[in-house]
Amino acid sequence: FDRVLLDPPCSALGLRPRLEVETTTEDLANAEKAQRNLAFSAVYLLRVGGLLAYSTCTISPKENEDMVRHILDAFPCMSLLDAHARLDGSAPNRCPGLAGSLSDEERAKVIRFDPCVDDLHTGFFLALFEKTESVLGAAEEEPSPSPNPNPNPNPNPNANPYPNAPL
């Protein structure tokens, strides 16, 4: 795909008004697992040069900045773009990412709408990535003829060739 919008299930901690919150730490862990699995699929479906927009309606750093860190670490083929540069000036009160898992340069590229800034916004997060190369390397782009009848170089077809990425 040329473009993928990944708006995965999340804890929705940015939605307002919320008179009571019933989100548990188990809910947060389950959301993070689902987000990692969906990110894995999205990266593989994206063509080289394609864009991935990652968004949530939560203020949880584990589901936002930590997921950006996960995508960058698990998939070196993904480059973080400046999401602010892609929006026009119609989105006031946007904030950089929170300190923690991202560098200052990376924090400046993501967008966090914080409901604490004003009464007009819900909590929302956006990060934009570009796939700069194939996940599998050059072999994915142009398979070379092989005298081996089994084109899979991995002797164990069930093994995960990407141990850092969730399956």
CSV table of N, CA and C in Angstrom, one decimal:
chain,number,residue,atom,x,y,z
A,1,PHE,N,0.8,-1.2,0.0
A,1,PHE,CA,0.0,0.0,0.0
A,1,PHE,C,0.9,1.3,0.0
A,2,ASP,N,0.4,2.3,-0.6
A,2,ASP,CA,1.1,3.6,-0.6
A,2,ASP,C,1.0,4.3,0.7
A,3,ARG,N,-0.2,4.2,1.3
A,3,ARG,CA,-0.4,4.8,2.6
A,3,ARG,C,-1.2,3.9,3.5
A,4,VAL,N,-0.9,3.9,4.8
A,4,VAL,CA,-1.6,3.1,5.8
A,4,VAL,C,-1.9,4.0,7.0
A,5,LEU,N,-3.2,4.1,7.4
A,5,LEU,CA,-3.6,4.7,8.6
A,5,LEU,C,-3.8,3.7,9.7
A,6,LEU,N,-2.9,3.7,10.7
A,6,LEU,CA,-3.0,2.7,11.8
A,6,LEU,C,-3.6,3.5,13.0
A,7,ASP,N,-4.9,3.3,13.2
A,7,ASP,CA,-5.6,3.8,14.3
A,7,ASP,C,-6.0,2.6,15.2
A,8,PRO,N,-5.1,2.0,15.9
A,8,PRO,CA,-5.4,0.8,16.6
A,8,PRO,C,-6.3,1.0,17.8
A,9,PRO,N,-6.9,-0.1,18.3
A,9,PRO,CA,-7.6,-0.1,19.6
A,9,PRO,C,-6.7,0.4,20.7
A,10,CYS,N,-7.2,1.3,21.5
A,10,CYS,CA,-6.3,1.9,22.5
A,10,CYS,C,-7.2,2.0,23.8
A,11,SER,N,-6.6,2.5,24.8
A,11,SER,CA,-7.2,2.7,26.1
A,11,SER,C,-8.3,3.8,26.1
A,12,ALA,N,-8.2,4.7,25.1
A,12,ALA,CA,-9.1,5.9,25.0
A,12,ALA,C,-9.1,6.8,26.2
A,13,LEU,N,-7.9,6.9,26.8
A,13,LEU,CA,-7.8,7.8,28.0
A,13,LEU,C,-7.8,9.3,27.6
A,14,GLY,N,-7.8,9.6,26.3
A,14,GLY,CA,-7.9,11.0,25.9
A,14,GLY,C,-9.3,11.5,25.7
A,15,LEU,N,-10.3,10.6,25.7
A,15,LEU,CA,-11.6,11.0,25.4
A,15,LEU,C,-12.3,11.7,26.6
A,16,ARG,N,-13.1,12.7,26.3
A,16,ARG,CA,-13.8,13.5,27.3
A,16,ARG,C,-15.2,13.7,26.9
A,17,PRO,N,-16.1,14.0,27.7
A,17,PRO,CA,-16.0,13.9,29.2
A,17,PRO,C,-16.0,12.4,29.6
A,18,ARG,N,-15.3,12.0,30.6
A,18,ARG,CA,-15.3,10.7,31.2
A,18,ARG,C,-15.5,10.9,32.7
A,19,LEU,N,-16.7,10.5,33.1
A,19,LEU,CA,-17.0,10.7,34.5
A,19,LEU,C,-16.3,9.7,35.4
A,20,GLU,N,-16.1,8.5,34.8
A,20,GLU,CA,-15.3,7.5,35.6
A,20,GLU,C,-14.5,6.7,34.5
A,21,VAL,N,-13.3,6.3,35.0
A,21,VAL,CA,-12.4,5.5,34.1
A,21,VAL,C,-12.3,4.1,34.7
A,22,GLU,N,-12.6,3.1,33.8
A,22,GLU,CA,-12.5,1.8,34.3
A,22,GLU,C,-11.4,1.0,33.6
A,23,THR,N,-10.4,1.7,33.1
A,23,THR,CA,-9.3,1.1,32.4
A,23,THR,C,-8.3,0.6,33.4
A,24,THR,N,-7.9,-0.7,33.3
A,24,THR,CA,-7.0,-1.4,34.2
A,24,THR,C,-5.6,-1.5,33.6
A,25,THR,N,-4.7,-1.8,34.3
A,25,THR,CA,-3.3,-2.1,33.8
A,25,THR,C,-3.3,-3.2,32.8
A,26,GLU,N,-4.2,-4.2,33.0
A,26,GLU,CA,-4.3,-5.3,32.1
A,26,GLU,C,-4.9,-4.8,30.7
A,27,ASP,N,-5.8,-3.8,30.8
A,27,ASP,CA,-6.4,-3.2,29.6
A,27,ASP,C,-5.2,-2.5,28.8
A,28,LEU,N,-4.4,-1.8,29.5
A,28,LEU,CA,-3.3,-1.1,28.9
A,28,LEU,C,-2.3,-2.1,28.2
A,29,ALA,N,-2.0,-3.2,28.9
A,29,ALA,CA,-1.1,-4.2,28.4
A,29,ALA,C,-1.7,-4.9,27.1
A,30,ASN,N,-3.0,-5.1,27.2
A,30,ASN,CA,-3.6,-5.7,26.0
A,30,ASN,C,-3.7,-4.8,24.8
A,31,ALA,N,-3.9,-3.5,25.1
A,31,ALA,CA,-3.9,-2.5,24.0
A,31,ALA,C,-2.5,-2.4,23.4
A,32,GLU,N,-1.5,-2.4,24.2
A,32,GLU,CA,-0.1,-2.3,23.7
A,32,GLU,C,0.2,-3.5,22.8
A,33,LYS,N,-0.2,-4.7,23.3
A,33,LYS,CA,0.1,-5.9,22.5
A,33,LYS,C,-0.6,-5.9,21.1
A,34,ALA,N,-1.9,-5.4,21.1
A,34,ALA,CA,-2.6,-5.3,19.9
A,34,ALA,C,-2.0,-4.3,19.0
A,35,GLN,N,-1.5,-3.2,19.5
A,35,GLN,CA,-0.9,-2.1,18.8
A,35,GLN,C,0.4,-2.6,18.1
A,36,ARG,N,1.2,-3.3,18.9
A,36,ARG,CA,2.5,-3.9,18.3
A,36,ARG,C,2.2,-4.8,17.2
A,37,ASN,N,1.2,-5.7,17.3
A,37,ASN,CA,0.8,-6.7,16.3
A,37,ASN,C,0.3,-5.9,15.0
A,38,LEU,N,-0.5,-4.9,15.2
A,38,LEU,CA,-1.0,-4.2,14.1
A,38,LEU,C,0.1,-3.4,13.4
A,39,ALA,N,1.0,-2.8,14.2
A,39,ALA,CA,2.1,-2.1,13.6
A,39,ALA,C,3.0,-3.1,12.7
A,40,PHE,N,3.2,-4.3,13.2
A,40,PHE,CA,3.9,-5.3,12.5
A,40,PHE,C,3.3,-5.5,11.1
A,41,SER,N,2.0,-5.7,11.1
A,41,SER,CA,1.3,-6.0,9.9
A,41,SER,C,1.3,-4.7,8.9
A,42,ALA,N,1.1,-3.6,9.5
A,42,ALA,CA,1.1,-2.3,8.7
A,42,ALA,C,2.5,-2.1,8.0
A,43,VAL,N,3.6,-2.3,8.7
A,43,VAL,CA,4.9,-2.1,8.1
A,43,VAL,C,5.1,-3.1,7.0
A,44,TYR,N,4.7,-4.3,7.1
A,44,TYR,CA,4.8,-5.3,6.0
A,44,TYR,C,4.0,-5.0,4.8
A,45,LEU,N,2.8,-4.4,5.1
A,45,LEU,CA,1.9,-4.1,4.0
A,45,LEU,C,2.3,-2.9,3.2
A,46,LEU,N,3.1,-2.0,3.8
A,46,LEU,CA,3.5,-0.7,3.2
A,46,LEU,C,4.6,-0.9,2.2
A,47,ARG,N,4.4,-0.3,1.1
A,47,ARG,CA,5.5,-0.4,0.1
A,47,ARG,C,6.7,0.5,0.4
A,48,VAL,N,7.8,0.3,-0.1
A,48,VAL,CA,9.0,1.2,0.1
A,48,VAL,C,8.6,2.6,-0.4
A,49,GLY,N,8.8,3.6,0.4
A,49,GLY,CA,8.4,5.0,0.0
A,49,GLY,C,7.0,5.3,0.5
A,50,GLY,N,6.3,4.3,1.0
A,50,GLY,CA,4.9,4.6,1.5
A,50,GLY,C,4.9,5.2,2.9
A,51,LEU,N,3.8,5.8,3.2
A,51,LEU,CA,3.6,6.5,4.5
A,51,LEU,C,2.7,5.7,5.5
A,52,LEU,N,3.1,5.7,6.7
A,52,LEU,CA,2.3,5.1,7.8
A,52,LEU,C,2.0,6.2,8.8
A,53,ALA,N,0.7,6.5,9.0
A,53,ALA,CA,0.2,7.4,10.0
A,53,ALA,C,-0.2,6.6,11.2
A,54,TYR,N,0.3,6.8,12.4
A,54,TYR,CA,0.0,6.1,13.6
A,54,TYR,C,-0.8,7.1,14.5
A,55,SER,N,-2.0,6.8,14.9
A,55,SER,CA,-2.8,7.7,15.7
A,55,SER,C,-3.5,6.9,16.8
A,56,THR,N,-3.7,7.6,17.9
A,56,THR,CA,-4.5,7.1,19.0
A,56,THR,C,-5.3,8.2,19.6
A,57,CYS,N,-6.4,7.8,20.4
A,57,CYS,CA,-7.1,8.8,21.1
A,57,CYS,C,-6.9,8.6,22.6
A,58,THR,N,-5.6,8.5,22.9
A,58,THR,CA,-5.2,8.3,24.3
A,58,THR,C,-4.1,9.3,24.7
A,59,ILE,N,-3.9,9.5,26.0
A,59,ILE,CA,-2.8,10.3,26.4
A,59,ILE,C,-1.7,9.4,27.1
A,60,SER,N,-1.8,8.1,27.0
A,60,SER,CA,-0.9,7.2,27.6
A,60,SER,C,0.4,7.1,26.8
A,61,PRO,N,1.6,7.5,27.4
A,61,PRO,CA,2.8,7.4,26.7
A,61,PRO,C,3.2,6.0,26.2
A,62,LYS,N,2.7,5.0,27.0
A,62,LYS,CA,3.0,3.6,26.5
A,62,LYS,C,2.4,3.3,25.2
A,63,GLU,N,1.3,3.9,24.9
A,63,GLU,CA,0.6,3.7,23.7
A,63,GLU,C,0.9,4.7,22.6
A,64,ASN,N,1.7,5.7,22.9
A,64,ASN,CA,2.1,6.7,22.0
A,64,ASN,C,3.6,6.8,21.8
A,65,GLU,N,4.3,7.5,22.6
A,65,GLU,CA,5.7,7.7,22.4
A,65,GLU,C,6.4,6.3,22.4
A,66,ASP,N,6.0,5.5,23.4
A,66,ASP,CA,6.7,4.2,23.5
A,66,ASP,C,6.4,3.3,22.2
A,67,MET,N,5.3,3.4,21.6
A,67,MET,CA,5.0,2.7,20.4
A,67,MET,C,5.8,3.2,19.2
A,68,VAL,N,6.0,4.6,19.2
A,68,VAL,CA,6.9,5.1,18.2
A,68,VAL,C,8.3,4.6,18.3
A,69,ARG,N,8.8,4.5,19.6
A,69,ARG,CA,10.1,4.0,19.8
A,69,ARG,C,10.2,2.5,19.4
A,70,HIS,N,9.1,1.7,19.7
A,70,HIS,CA,9.1,0.3,19.3
A,70,HIS,C,9.2,0.2,17.8
A,71,ILE,N,8.4,1.0,17.0
A,71,ILE,CA,8.4,0.9,15.6
A,71,ILE,C,9.8,1.2,15.0
A,72,LEU,N,10.4,2.3,15.6
A,72,LEU,CA,11.7,2.7,15.1
A,72,LEU,C,12.8,1.6,15.4
A,73,ASP,N,12.7,1.0,16.6
A,73,ASP,CA,13.7,0.0,17.0
A,73,ASP,C,13.5,-1.4,16.3
A,74,ALA,N,12.2,-1.8,16.2
A,74,ALA,CA,11.9,-3.1,15.6
A,74,ALA,C,12.0,-3.1,14.1
A,75,PHE,N,11.9,-1.9,13.5
A,75,PHE,CA,11.9,-1.8,12.0
A,75,PHE,C,12.8,-0.7,11.5
A,76,PRO,N,14.1,-1.0,11.4
A,76,PRO,CA,15.0,0.1,10.9
A,76,PRO,C,14.7,0.6,9.6
A,77,CYS,N,13.8,0.0,8.9
A,77,CYS,CA,13.3,0.5,7.5
A,77,CYS,C,12.3,1.6,7.7
A,78,MET,N,11.9,2.0,8.9
A,78,MET,CA,10.9,3.0,9.1
A,78,MET,C,11.6,4.3,9.6
A,79,SER,N,11.3,5.4,9.0
A,79,SER,CA,11.9,6.7,9.3
A,79,SER,C,10.7,7.6,9.8
A,80,LEU,N,11.0,8.3,11.0
A,80,LEU,CA,10.0,9.2,11.5
A,80,LEU,C,10.0,10.5,10.8
A,81,LEU,N,8.9,10.9,10.3
A,81,LEU,CA,8.8,12.2,9.6
A,81,LEU,C,8.2,13.3,10.6
A,82,ASP,N,8.3,14.5,10.2
A,82,ASP,CA,7.8,15.6,11.0
A,82,ASP,C,6.3,15.7,10.7
A,83,ALA,N,5.4,15.3,11.6
A,83,ALA,CA,4.0,15.3,11.4
A,83,ALA,C,3.5,16.7,11.4
A,84,HIS,N,4.1,17.6,12.1
A,84,HIS,CA,3.7,19.0,12.2
A,84,HIS,C,3.8,19.7,10.8
A,85,ALA,N,4.8,19.3,10.0
A,85,ALA,CA,4.9,19.9,8.7
A,85,ALA,C,3.8,19.5,7.7
A,86,ARG,N,3.1,18.4,8.0
A,86,ARG,CA,2.1,17.9,7.2
A,86,ARG,C,0.7,18.5,7.5
A,87,LEU,N,0.6,19.2,8.6
A,87,LEU,CA,-0.7,19.8,9.0
A,87,LEU,C,-0.6,21.3,8.6
A,88,ASP,N,-1.7,21.9,8.3
A,88,ASP,CA,-1.7,23.3,8.1
A,88,ASP,C,-1.9,24.0,9.5
A,89,GLY,N,-2.0,25.2,9.5
A,89,GLY,CA,-2.1,25.9,10.8
A,89,GLY,C,-3.4,25.8,11.5
A,90,SER,N,-4.3,25.0,11.1
A,90,SER,CA,-5.6,24.9,11.6
A,90,SER,C,-5.7,24.0,12.9
A,91,ALA,N,-4.6,23.6,13.4
A,91,ALA,CA,-4.6,22.7,14.6
A,91,ALA,C,-3.8,23.4,15.7
A,92,PRO,N,-4.5,24.3,16.4
A,92,PRO,CA,-3.8,25.0,17.5
A,92,PRO,C,-3.6,24.1,18.7
A,93,ASN,N,-2.7,24.5,19.6
A,93,ASN,CA,-2.5,23.8,20.8
A,93,ASN,C,-1.9,22.4,20.7
A,94,ARG,N,-1.2,22.2,19.6
A,94,ARG,CA,-0.6,20.8,19.5
A,94,ARG,C,0.7,20.9,20.2
A,95,CYS,N,1.1,19.8,20.8
A,95,CYS,CA,2.3,19.7,21.7
A,95,CYS,C,3.2,18.7,21.1
A,96,PRO,N,4.5,18.8,21.5
A,96,PRO,CA,5.4,17.8,21.1
A,96,PRO,C,5.2,16.5,22.0
A,97,GLY,N,5.8,15.4,21.6
A,97,GLY,CA,5.7,14.2,22.5
A,97,GLY,C,6.3,14.4,23.8
A,98,LEU,N,6.0,13.5,24.7
A,98,LEU,CA,6.5,13.6,26.1
A,98,LEU,C,7.9,13.1,26.2
A,99,ALA,N,8.7,13.5,27.1
A,99,ALA,CA,10.0,13.1,27.4
A,99,ALA,C,10.0,11.6,27.8
A,100,GLY,N,11.0,10.9,27.5
A,100,GLY,CA,11.0,9.5,28.0
A,100,GLY,C,11.7,8.6,26.9
A,101,SER,N,11.0,7.9,26.1
A,101,SER,CA,11.5,7.0,25.2
A,101,SER,C,12.0,7.6,23.9
A,102,LEU,N,11.6,8.8,23.6
A,102,LEU,CA,12.1,9.5,22.3
A,102,LEU,C,13.1,10.6,22.6
A,103,SER,N,14.0,10.8,21.6
A,103,SER,CA,14.9,11.9,21.7
A,103,SER,C,14.2,13.2,21.5
A,104,ASP,N,14.9,14.3,21.8
A,104,ASP,CA,14.2,15.6,21.7
A,104,ASP,C,13.8,15.8,20.2
A,105,GLU,N,14.7,15.4,19.3
A,105,GLU,CA,14.4,15.6,17.8
A,105,GLU,C,13.2,14.7,17.5
A,106,GLU,N,13.1,13.5,18.0
A,106,GLU,CA,11.9,12.7,17.7
A,106,GLU,C,10.7,13.2,18.3
A,107,ARG,N,10.8,13.7,19.5
A,107,ARG,CA,9.6,14.3,20.2
A,107,ARG,C,9.0,15.5,19.4
A,108,ALA,N,9.9,16.2,18.8
A,108,ALA,CA,9.5,17.4,18.0
A,108,ALA,C,8.7,17.0,16.8
A,109,LYS,N,8.9,15.8,16.3
A,109,LYS,CA,8.2,15.3,15.1
A,109,LYS,C,6.8,14.7,15.3
A,110,VAL,N,6.5,14.3,16.5
A,110,VAL,CA,5.2,13.8,16.7
A,110,VAL,C,4.2,14.8,17.3
A,111,ILE,N,3.0,14.6,17.2
A,111,ILE,CA,2.0,15.6,17.7
A,111,ILE,C,1.1,14.9,18.8
A,112,ARG,N,1.0,15.7,19.8
A,112,ARG,CA,0.2,15.3,21.0
A,112,ARG,C,-0.8,16.4,21.2
A,113,PHE,N,-2.1,16.1,21.2
A,113,PHE,CA,-3.1,17.1,21.6
A,113,PHE,C,-3.5,16.7,23.0
A,114,ASP,N,-3.2,17.6,23.9
A,114,ASP,CA,-3.4,17.3,25.3
A,114,ASP,C,-4.7,18.0,25.8
A,115,PRO,N,-5.6,17.3,26.4
A,115,PRO,CA,-6.8,17.9,26.9
A,115,PRO,C,-6.6,18.8,28.1
A,116,CYS,N,-5.4,18.8,28.7
A,116,CYS,CA,-5.0,19.7,29.8
A,116,CYS,C,-4.7,21.1,29.3
A,117,VAL,N,-4.4,21.2,28.0
A,117,VAL,CA,-4.0,22.5,27.5
A,117,VAL,C,-5.1,23.5,27.4
A,118,ASP,N,-6.3,23.0,26.9
A,118,ASP,CA,-7.5,23.8,26.9
A,118,ASP,C,-8.7,22.9,27.0
A,119,ASP,N,-9.9,23.6,27.0
A,119,ASP,CA,-11.1,22.8,27.1
A,119,ASP,C,-11.7,22.4,25.8
A,120,LEU,N,-11.0,22.6,24.7
A,120,LEU,CA,-11.6,22.4,23.4
A,120,LEU,C,-11.1,21.0,22.8
A,121,HIS,N,-10.0,20.4,23.3
A,121,HIS,CA,-9.5,19.2,22.6
A,121,HIS,C,-9.6,18.0,23.5
A,122,THR,N,-9.7,16.9,22.9
A,122,THR,CA,-9.6,15.6,23.5
A,122,THR,C,-8.1,15.2,23.4
A,123,GLY,N,-7.7,14.2,24.1
A,123,GLY,CA,-6.4,13.7,24.0
A,123,GLY,C,-6.2,12.9,22.7
A,124,PHE,N,-5.2,13.2,21.9
A,124,PHE,CA,-5.0,12.6,20.6
A,124,PHE,C,-3.5,12.6,20.3
A,125,PHE,N,-3.0,11.6,19.6
A,125,PHE,CA,-1.6,11.5,19.2
A,125,PHE,C,-1.5,11.1,17.8
A,126,LEU,N,-0.4,11.7,17.1
A,126,LEU,CA,-0.2,11.3,15.7
A,126,LEU,C,1.4,11.3,15.5
A,127,ALA,N,1.8,10.2,14.8
A,127,ALA,CA,3.1,10.1,14.3
A,127,ALA,C,3.1,9.6,12.9
A,128,LEU,N,4.0,10.1,12.1
A,128,LEU,CA,4.1,9.8,10.7
A,128,LEU,C,5.4,9.2,10.3
A,129,PHE,N,5.4,8.1,9.6
A,129,PHE,CA,6.6,7.3,9.3
A,129,PHE,C,6.6,7.2,7.7
A,130,GLU,N,7.8,7.0,7.2
A,130,GLU,CA,8.1,6.6,5.8
A,130,GLU,C,8.9,5.3,5.8
A,131,LYS,N,8.5,4.4,5.0
A,131,LYS,CA,9.2,3.1,4.8
A,131,LYS,C,10.3,3.4,3.8
A,132,THR,N,11.6,3.4,4.3
A,132,THR,CA,12.7,3.8,3.4
A,132,THR,C,13.4,2.7,2.7
A,133,GLU,N,13.1,1.4,3.1
A,133,GLU,CA,13.7,0.3,2.5
A,133,GLU,C,12.8,-0.9,2.8
A,134,SER,N,13.1,-2.0,2.1
A,134,SER,CA,12.4,-3.2,2.3
A,134,SER,C,12.6,-3.8,3.7
A,135,VAL,N,11.7,-4.4,4.3
A,135,VAL,CA,11.8,-5.0,5.6
A,135,VAL,C,12.8,-6.2,5.5
A,136,LEU,N,12.7,-6.9,4.4
A,136,LEU,CA,13.5,-8.2,4.2
A,136,LEU,C,14.8,-7.9,3.5
A,137,GLY,N,15.1,-6.7,3.1
A,137,GLY,CA,16.3,-6.4,2.4
A,137,GLY,C,16.0,-6.4,0.9
A,138,ALA,N,17.1,-6.3,0.2
A,138,ALA,CA,17.0,-6.3,-1.3
A,138,ALA,C,16.3,-7.5,-1.9
A,139,ALA,N,16.4,-8.7,-1.2
A,139,ALA,CA,15.8,-9.9,-1.7
A,139,ALA,C,14.3,-9.8,-1.9
A,140,GLU,N,13.7,-9.0,-1.0
A,140,GLU,CA,12.2,-8.8,-1.1
A,140,GLU,C,11.8,-8.0,-2.4
A,141,GLU,N,12.7,-7.1,-2.8
A,141,GLU,CA,12.3,-6.2,-3.9
A,141,GLU,C,12.6,-6.9,-5.2
A,142,GLU,N,13.7,-7.6,-5.4
A,142,GLU,CA,14.0,-8.3,-6.6
A,142,GLU,C,14.6,-9.7,-6.3
A,143,PRO,N,13.7,-10.7,-6.2
A,143,PRO,CA,14.2,-12.0,-5.9
A,143,PRO,C,15.1,-12.5,-7.0
A,144,SER,N,16.2,-13.0,-6.6
A,144,SER,CA,17.2,-13.6,-7.6
A,144,SER,C,16.9,-15.1,-7.8
A,145,PRO,N,17.1,-15.5,-9.0
A,145,PRO,CA,16.8,-17.0,-9.3
A,145,PRO,C,17.8,-17.8,-8.4
A,146,SER,N,17.2,-18.9,-7.9
A,146,SER,CA,18.0,-19.7,-7.0
A,146,SER,C,18.0,-21.1,-7.5
A,147,PRO,N,19.1,-21.8,-7.5
A,147,PRO,CA,19.1,-23.2,-7.9
A,147,PRO,C,18.4,-24.1,-6.9
A,148,ASN,N,18.3,-23.6,-5.7
A,148,ASN,CA,17.6,-24.3,-4.6
A,148,ASN,C,16.1,-24.3,-4.9
A,149,PRO,N,15.5,-25.5,-4.9
A,149,PRO,CA,14.0,-25.5,-5.2
A,149,PRO,C,13.2,-24.9,-4.0
A,150,ASN,N,13.8,-24.8,-2.9
A,150,ASN,CA,13.2,-24.2,-1.7
A,150,ASN,C,13.7,-22.8,-1.6
A,151,PRO,N,13.0,-21.7,-2.0
A,151,PRO,CA,13.5,-20.4,-2.0
A,151,PRO,C,13.7,-19.8,-0.6
A,152,ASN,N,13.1,-20.5,0.4
A,152,ASN,CA,13.2,-20.0,1.8
A,152,ASN,C,14.6,-20.3,2.3
A,153,PRO,N,15.5,-19.3,2.6
A,153,PRO,CA,16.8,-19.6,3.1
A,153,PRO,C,16.8,-20.1,4.5
A,154,ASN,N,15.7,-19.9,5.2
A,154,ASN,CA,15.5,-20.3,6.6
A,154,ASN,C,15.2,-21.8,6.7
A,155,PRO,N,16.1,-22.6,7.3
A,155,PRO,CA,15.8,-24.0,7.4
A,155,PRO,C,14.6,-24.3,8.2
A,156,ASN,N,14.2,-23.4,9.1
A,156,ASN,CA,13.0,-23.6,9.9
A,156,ASN,C,11.9,-22.6,9.4
A,157,PRO,N,11.0,-23.0,8.6
A,157,PRO,CA,10.0,-22.0,8.1
A,157,PRO,C,9.1,-21.4,9.1
A,158,ASN,N,9.0,-22.0,10.3
A,158,ASN,CA,8.2,-21.5,11.4
A,158,ASN,C,8.9,-20.5,12.3
A,159,ALA,N,10.2,-20.4,12.1
A,159,ALA,CA,11.0,-19.5,12.9
A,159,ALA,C,10.7,-18.1,12.6
A,160,ASN,N,10.8,-17.2,13.5
A,160,ASN,CA,10.6,-15.8,13.3
A,160,ASN,C,11.9,-15.2,12.9
A,161,PRO,N,12.0,-14.7,11.6
A,161,PRO,CA,13.3,-14.1,11.2
A,161,PRO,C,13.5,-12.7,11.8
A,162,TYR,N,12.5,-12.2,12.5
A,162,TYR,CA,12.6,-10.8,13.1
A,162,TYR,C,12.3,-10.9,14.6
A,163,PRO,N,13.2,-11.4,15.4
A,163,PRO,CA,12.9,-11.6,16.8
A,163,PRO,C,12.5,-10.4,17.6
A,164,ASN,N,12.8,-9.2,17.1
A,164,ASN,CA,12.4,-7.9,17.8
A,164,ASN,C,11.0,-7.5,17.5
A,165,ALA,N,10.4,-8.1,16.5
A,165,ALA,CA,9.0,-7.7,16.1
A,165,ALA,C,8.1,-8.8,16.6
A,166,PRO,N,6.9,-8.3,17.1
A,166,PRO,CA,5.9,-9.3,17.6
A,166,PRO,C,5.2,-10.0,16.5
A,167,LEU,N,4.8,-11.2,16.7
A,167,LEU,CA,4.0,-12.0,15.7
A,167,LEU,C,2.6,-12.2,16.3
